[in-house]
mmCIF file of C-alpha atoms in Angstrom:
data_model
loop_
_atom_site.group_PDB
_atom_site.id
_atom_site.type_symbol
_atom_site.label_atom_id
_atom_site.label_comp_id
_atom_site.label_asym_id
_atom_site.label_seq_id
_atom_site.Cartn_x
_atom_site.Cartn_y
_atom_site.Cartn_z
ATOM 1 C CA HIS A 1 -12.475 1.748 -1.909
ATOM 2 C CA LEU A 2 -12.785 -0.798 -4.717
ATOM 3 C CA VAL A 3 -11.850 -4.034 -5.885
ATOM 4 C CA GLY A 4 -10.157 -4.742 -9.231
ATOM 5 C CA TRP A 5 -10.402 -8.226 -10.009
ATOM 6 C CA LEU A 6 -7.088 -9.577 -11.634
ATOM 7 C CA PRO A 7 -7.058 -12.203 -14.258
ATOM 8 C CA PRO A 8 -6.922 -16.105 -12.849
ATOM 9 C CA GLY A 9 -3.193 -16.833 -12.223
ATOM 10 C CA VAL A 10 -1.952 -13.269 -11.788
ATOM 11 C CA ASP A 11 -0.419 -12.962 -8.084
ATOM 12 C CA ASP A 12 -1.962 -9.914 -6.489
ATOM 13 C CA GLU A 13 1.069 -9.349 -4.165
ATOM 14 C CA THR A 14 3.369 -9.071 -7.156
ATOM 15 C CA VAL A 15 1.353 -6.794 -8.860
ATOM 16 C CA CYS A 16 1.142 -4.435 -5.823
ATOM 17 C CA ARG A 17 4.789 -4.436 -5.730
ATOM 18 C CA ARG A 18 5.293 -3.236 -9.214
ATOM 19 C CA LEU A 19 2.290 -0.911 -8.819
ATOM 20 C CA ALA A 20 4.307 0.779 -5.774
ATOM 21 C CA GLU A 21 7.384 0.962 -8.164
ATOM 22 C CA ALA A 22 5.312 2.827 -10.611
ATOM 23 C CA GLY A 23 3.859 5.150 -7.876
ATOM 24 C CA VAL A 24 0.568 3.683 -7.483
ATOM 25 C CA GLU A 25 -0.685 2.377 -3.766
ATOM 26 C CA ALA A 26 -2.784 -0.632 -4.055
ATOM 27 C CA LEU A 27 -3.212 -3.274 -1.622
ATOM 28 C CA PRO A 28 -3.512 -7.201 -2.578
ATOM 29 C CA LEU A 29 -6.898 -8.239 -1.529
ATOM 30 C CA SER A 30 -5.571 -11.835 -0.612
ATOM 31 C CA ARG A 31 -4.322 -10.097 2.461
ATOM 32 C CA TYR A 32 -7.821 -9.745 3.641
ATOM 33 C CA ALA A 33 -8.927 -13.356 3.018
ATOM 34 C CA LEU A 34 -9.613 -16.126 5.679
ATOM 35 C CA SER A 35 -8.862 -18.859 2.771
ATOM 36 C CA PRO A 36 -7.153 -18.392 -0.511
ATOM 37 C CA LEU A 37 -8.925 -16.611 -3.231
ATOM 38 C CA PRO A 38 -9.894 -17.977 -6.565
ATOM 39 C CA ARG A 39 -8.143 -15.230 -8.103
ATOM 40 C CA GLY A 40 -6.234 -12.186 -6.995
ATOM 41 C CA GLY A 41 -7.650 -8.710 -6.532
ATOM 42 C CA LEU A 42 -6.398 -5.203 -5.893
ATOM 43 C CA VAL A 43 -7.799 -2.991 -2.998
ATOM 44 C CA LEU A 44 -7.815 0.603 -4.358
ATOM 45 C CA GLY A 45 -8.514 3.804 -2.211
ATOM 46 C CA TYR A 46 -9.545 6.792 -4.322
ATOM 47 C CA ALA A 47 -11.767 9.001 -1.991
ATOM 48 C CA GLY A 48 -8.813 11.664 -1.072
ATOM 49 C CA ALA A 49 -7.208 11.835 -4.512
ATOM 50 C CA PRO A 50 -7.946 14.354 -7.218
ATOM 51 C CA HIS A 51 -9.388 13.585 -10.360
ATOM 52 C CA ARG A 52 -5.892 14.345 -12.147
ATOM 53 C CA GLU A 53 -4.141 12.012 -9.841
ATOM 54 C CA ILE A 54 -6.921 9.325 -10.356
ATOM 55 C CA ARG A 55 -6.294 9.560 -13.959
ATOM 56 C CA LEU A 56 -2.283 9.363 -13.814
ATOM 57 C CA GLY A 57 -2.685 6.263 -11.764
ATOM 58 C CA VAL A 58 -5.258 4.758 -13.956
ATOM 59 C CA ARG A 59 -2.392 5.171 -16.943
ATOM 60 C CA ARG A 60 0.308 3.663 -14.553
ATOM 61 C CA MET A 61 -1.775 0.951 -13.707
ATOM 62 C CA LYS A 62 -2.262 -0.058 -17.327
ATOM 63 C CA ALA A 63 1.218 -0.015 -18.101
ATOM 64 C CA VAL A 64 1.787 -2.319 -15.337
ATOM 65 C CA LEU A 65 -0.749 -4.646 -15.599
ATOM 66 C CA GLY A 66 -0.068 -4.729 -19.444
ATOM 67 C CA LYS A 67 2.898 -6.474 -18.375
ATOM 68 C CA ALA A 68 1.428 -9.084 -15.831
#
């Protein structure tokens, strides 16, 4: 897994919903926090994904995050 930090003020729950609509699985980092975080983040798992799928997912993430 890796964490991708989002810019301040961008809600990680909202971004994860938009990513899911685009076919990308990510979990909001805020779900794992015991107290509010200074900024949102995405928990990304990639160990079981083929390189081609990772590249496609990154392109989809770029499209979604460009609208965040």
